[in-house]
Amino acid sequence: MANKGPAYGMSRDVQSKIEKKYDDELEDRLVEWIVAQCGAAVGRPERGRLGFQVWLKNGIVLSRLVNSLYPDGSKPVKIPDTPPTMVFKQMEQIAQFLKAAEDYGVVKTDMFQTVDLFEAKDMAAVQRTLMALGSLAVTKNDGNYHGDPNWFMKKAEEHKRGFTESQLKEGKNVIGLQMGSNKGASQAGMSYGRPRQIIS
């Protein structure tokens, strides 16, 4: 955290690759969505990766965001009256957001780790989590999403198919191509080179 020195060699290369994944245009879209979703009271960050990180670091903005996706009376994250100033309280607030986002439907592979945000280790991962959350909110279409629905892609939805009993019975009589077929198959005309010569 505060004692973290500069990175050298391979560590610096890895960190610079992670930082290159951060998308400034995506940051603008996410800020617009968070302000539309939570109201102007959350303010706006300074432009850039570090400004975005400082804005989200204490977990309050994230908690307000995830709470705004739920109807009144069922808010999953408790928000303190005054923003936490102690490090462990801020990290705890971020962890509560992550738990609520997972309960909302964000898959684990789209989730960032608390240190990714708190220490600005991987802000691209934070953007990925917020994108996944926005996509879920647009897909659910339950009236709790605010903002332009075109900011996020809808998630693919499951399409159940129903088959009658007779259709299921017909399917058992069909031999799929994976099973193989011997129609038209023959070894006529095939040669494998010269036969093996056995000399005694």
Short mmCIF file of C-alpha atoms in Angstrom, two decimals:
data_model
loop_
_atom_site.label_atom_id
_atom_site.label_comp_id
_atom_site.label_asym_id
_atom_site.label_seq_id
_atom_site.Cartn_x
_atom_site.Cartn_y
_atom_site.Cartn_z
CA MET A 1 0.00 0.00 0.00
CA ALA A 2 1.81 3.14 1.18
CA ASN A 3 5.16 1.29 1.45
CA LYS A 4 5.00 -0.12 -2.08
CA GLY A 5 8.15 0.87 -3.94
CA PRO A 6 8.67 1.18 -7.68
CA ALA A 7 8.50 -1.93 -9.82
CA TYR A 8 11.52 -3.04 -11.85
CA GLY A 9 12.17 -5.57 -14.59
CA MET A 10 9.49 -8.14 -15.20
CA SER A 11 7.17 -6.74 -12.49
CA ARG A 12 7.18 -3.37 -14.24
CA ASP A 13 6.48 -5.02 -17.62
CA VAL A 14 3.54 -6.97 -16.21
CA GLN A 15 2.12 -3.89 -14.50
CA SER A 16 2.42 -1.80 -17.65
CA LYS A 17 0.59 -4.48 -19.67
CA ILE A 18 -2.23 -4.50 -17.10
CA GLU A 19 -2.43 -0.68 -17.21
CA LYS A 20 -2.67 -0.71 -21.03
CA LYS A 21 -5.90 -2.73 -20.79
CA TYR A 22 -7.60 0.22 -19.08
CA ASP A 23 -10.03 1.93 -21.47
CA ASP A 24 -10.52 5.71 -21.12
CA GLU A 25 -13.64 5.75 -23.31
CA LEU A 26 -15.15 2.98 -21.22
CA GLU A 27 -14.36 5.02 -18.10
CA ASP A 28 -16.46 7.91 -19.49
CA ARG A 29 -19.40 5.59 -20.18
CA LEU A 30 -19.18 3.98 -16.73
CA VAL A 31 -19.04 7.38 -14.99
CA GLU A 32 -22.12 8.53 -16.95
CA TRP A 33 -23.98 5.36 -15.96
CA ILE A 34 -23.03 5.56 -12.28
CA VAL A 35 -24.14 9.22 -12.11
CA ALA A 36 -27.40 8.41 -13.96
CA GLN A 37 -28.01 5.39 -11.72
CA CYS A 38 -27.12 6.96 -8.35
CA GLY A 39 -27.80 10.66 -8.91
CA ALA A 40 -25.51 13.67 -9.02
CA ALA A 41 -24.78 13.36 -5.28
CA VAL A 42 -22.02 10.82 -6.02
CA GLY A 43 -20.05 13.52 -7.86
CA ARG A 44 -17.63 12.88 -10.70
CA PRO A 45 -14.03 11.68 -10.67
CA GLU A 46 -11.02 13.39 -12.15
CA ARG A 47 -10.39 12.00 -15.62
CA GLY A 48 -7.96 9.12 -15.87
CA ARG A 49 -7.27 5.80 -14.26
CA LEU A 50 -6.12 7.16 -10.90
CA GLY A 51 -8.99 9.66 -10.64
CA PHE A 52 -11.45 6.81 -11.29
CA GLN A 53 -9.70 4.69 -8.64
CA VAL A 54 -9.79 7.47 -6.00
CA TRP A 55 -13.52 8.02 -6.70
CA LEU A 56 -14.38 4.35 -6.11
CA LYS A 57 -11.71 3.49 -3.51
CA ASN A 58 -13.74 3.83 -0.30
CA GLY A 59 -16.54 1.62 -1.67
CA ILE A 60 -19.38 4.09 -1.06
CA VAL A 61 -20.07 4.89 -4.74
CA LEU A 62 -19.97 1.17 -5.61
CA SER A 63 -22.34 0.35 -2.74
CA ARG A 64 -24.79 3.04 -3.85
CA LEU A 65 -24.59 1.68 -7.39
CA VAL A 66 -25.44 -1.90 -6.49
CA ASN A 67 -28.16 -0.77 -4.05
CA SER A 68 -29.78 1.30 -6.82
CA LEU A 69 -30.31 -1.89 -8.86
CA TYR A 70 -32.61 -3.31 -6.18
CA PRO A 71 -36.15 -2.16 -5.35
CA ASP A 72 -36.72 -0.03 -2.23
CA GLY A 73 -36.69 -2.05 0.96
CA SER A 74 -34.27 -4.73 -0.23
CA LYS A 75 -30.92 -2.96 -0.40
CA PRO A 76 -28.11 -5.56 0.01
CA VAL A 77 -25.28 -3.25 1.17
CA LYS A 78 -25.39 -1.14 4.33
CA ILE A 79 -23.89 2.29 3.67
CA PRO A 80 -22.42 4.17 6.67
CA ASP A 81 -23.54 7.75 7.34
CA THR A 82 -19.98 9.07 6.94
CA PRO A 83 -17.56 7.59 4.38
CA PRO A 84 -15.07 5.25 6.07
CA THR A 85 -11.56 6.62 6.51
CA MET A 86 -9.88 3.53 7.98
CA VAL A 87 -8.30 1.24 5.41
CA PHE A 88 -9.91 -2.00 6.61
CA LYS A 89 -13.37 -0.36 6.68
CA GLN A 90 -12.95 0.85 3.10
CA MET A 91 -11.82 -2.61 1.97
CA GLU A 92 -14.76 -4.14 3.85
CA GLN A 93 -17.14 -1.79 1.99
CA ILE A 94 -15.64 -2.90 -1.35
CA ALA A 95 -15.99 -6.56 -0.30
CA GLN A 96 -19.69 -5.96 0.49
CA PHE A 97 -20.15 -4.52 -3.01
CA LEU A 98 -18.47 -7.58 -4.55
CA LYS A 99 -20.71 -9.95 -2.57
CA ALA A 100 -23.84 -8.01 -3.61
CA ALA A 101 -22.71 -7.95 -7.26
CA GLU A 102 -22.18 -11.72 -7.19
CA ASP A 103 -25.63 -12.20 -5.63
CA TYR A 104 -27.04 -10.00 -8.41
CA GLY A 105 -25.62 -12.43 -10.97
CA VAL A 106 -22.11 -11.28 -11.93
CA VAL A 107 -20.00 -14.39 -12.48
CA LYS A 108 -16.79 -14.89 -10.50
CA THR A 109 -14.61 -14.64 -13.61
CA ASP A 110 -15.87 -11.07 -14.16
CA MET A 111 -15.17 -9.97 -10.58
CA PHE A 112 -12.19 -7.89 -9.53
CA GLN A 113 -10.29 -8.49 -6.30
CA THR A 114 -10.44 -5.85 -3.55
CA VAL A 115 -6.74 -4.98 -4.00
CA ASP A 116 -7.26 -4.47 -7.76
CA LEU A 117 -9.27 -1.37 -6.86
CA PHE A 118 -7.83 -0.38 -3.50
CA GLU A 119 -4.19 -0.41 -4.65
CA ALA A 120 -5.02 0.37 -8.32
CA LYS A 121 -3.36 -2.91 -9.33
CA ASP A 122 -5.85 -3.72 -12.11
CA MET A 123 -8.39 -1.00 -12.86
CA ALA A 124 -9.30 -2.78 -16.12
CA ALA A 125 -10.69 -5.61 -13.96
CA VAL A 126 -12.80 -3.05 -12.07
CA GLN A 127 -14.15 -1.80 -15.41
CA ARG A 128 -14.92 -5.40 -16.44
CA THR A 129 -16.94 -5.98 -13.25
CA LEU A 130 -18.92 -2.77 -13.73
CA MET A 131 -19.60 -3.68 -17.38
CA ALA A 132 -20.89 -7.10 -16.34
CA LEU A 133 -23.11 -5.50 -13.69
CA GLY A 134 -24.50 -3.00 -16.22
CA SER A 135 -25.16 -5.75 -18.79
CA LEU A 136 -27.07 -7.77 -16.20
CA ALA A 137 -29.13 -4.72 -15.18
CA VAL A 138 -30.08 -4.02 -18.82
CA THR A 139 -30.91 -7.70 -19.43
CA LYS A 140 -33.12 -7.99 -16.32
CA ASN A 141 -35.16 -4.99 -17.49
CA ASP A 142 -36.95 -4.80 -14.12
CA GLY A 143 -37.31 -1.01 -14.03
CA ASN A 144 -34.35 -0.42 -11.70
CA TYR A 145 -31.85 0.38 -14.48
CA HIS A 146 -31.38 4.09 -15.26
CA GLY A 147 -29.45 5.46 -18.21
CA ASP A 148 -29.08 4.61 -21.86
CA PRO A 149 -29.71 0.87 -22.46
CA ASN A 150 -27.27 1.02 -25.39
CA TRP A 151 -24.36 1.59 -23.00
CA PHE A 152 -24.28 -2.15 -22.26
CA MET A 153 -24.83 -5.32 -24.25
CA LYS A 154 -27.66 -7.56 -23.18
CA LYS A 155 -26.63 -10.95 -21.88
CA ALA A 156 -27.76 -13.96 -23.89
CA GLU A 157 -30.92 -15.45 -22.45
CA GLU A 158 -31.82 -19.11 -22.20
CA HIS A 159 -34.35 -20.40 -24.72
CA LYS A 160 -36.04 -23.55 -23.46
CA ARG A 161 -37.36 -25.89 -26.07
CA GLY A 162 -40.28 -28.22 -25.56
CA PHE A 163 -40.66 -31.48 -27.41
CA THR A 164 -43.69 -33.76 -27.53
CA GLU A 165 -43.39 -37.40 -26.57
CA SER A 166 -43.72 -38.48 -30.24
CA GLN A 167 -40.89 -36.10 -31.29
CA LEU A 168 -38.64 -37.55 -28.61
CA LYS A 169 -39.43 -41.13 -29.82
CA GLU A 170 -38.64 -40.17 -33.45
CA GLY A 171 -35.30 -38.79 -32.36
CA LYS A 172 -34.28 -42.18 -30.96
CA ASN A 173 -34.58 -43.76 -34.45
CA VAL A 174 -32.21 -41.32 -36.14
CA ILE A 175 -28.57 -42.33 -36.32
CA GLY A 176 -26.47 -39.24 -35.98
CA LEU A 177 -23.43 -38.70 -38.16
CA GLN A 178 -21.25 -38.92 -35.04
CA MET A 179 -22.15 -42.63 -34.90
CA GLY A 180 -20.64 -43.17 -38.35
CA SER A 181 -22.16 -44.75 -41.39
CA ASN A 182 -21.05 -47.52 -43.70
CA LYS A 183 -22.97 -46.35 -46.76
CA GLY A 184 -20.65 -45.93 -49.70
CA ALA A 185 -17.61 -46.90 -47.65
CA SER A 186 -15.30 -49.48 -49.12
CA GLN A 187 -11.59 -50.15 -49.31
CA ALA A 188 -11.70 -51.08 -52.97
CA GLY A 189 -8.88 -49.52 -54.92
CA MET A 190 -6.93 -48.46 -51.84
CA SER A 191 -3.26 -49.32 -51.63
CA TYR A 192 -0.88 -48.79 -48.79
CA GLY A 193 2.44 -49.00 -50.64
CA ARG A 194 4.54 -52.07 -51.10
CA PRO A 195 3.96 -55.15 -48.96
CA ARG A 196 6.56 -55.94 -46.32
CA GLN A 197 9.35 -58.17 -47.58
CA ILE A 198 10.31 -60.99 -45.26
CA ILE A 199 13.71 -62.46 -46.03
CA SER A 200 14.78 -65.65 -44.34
#
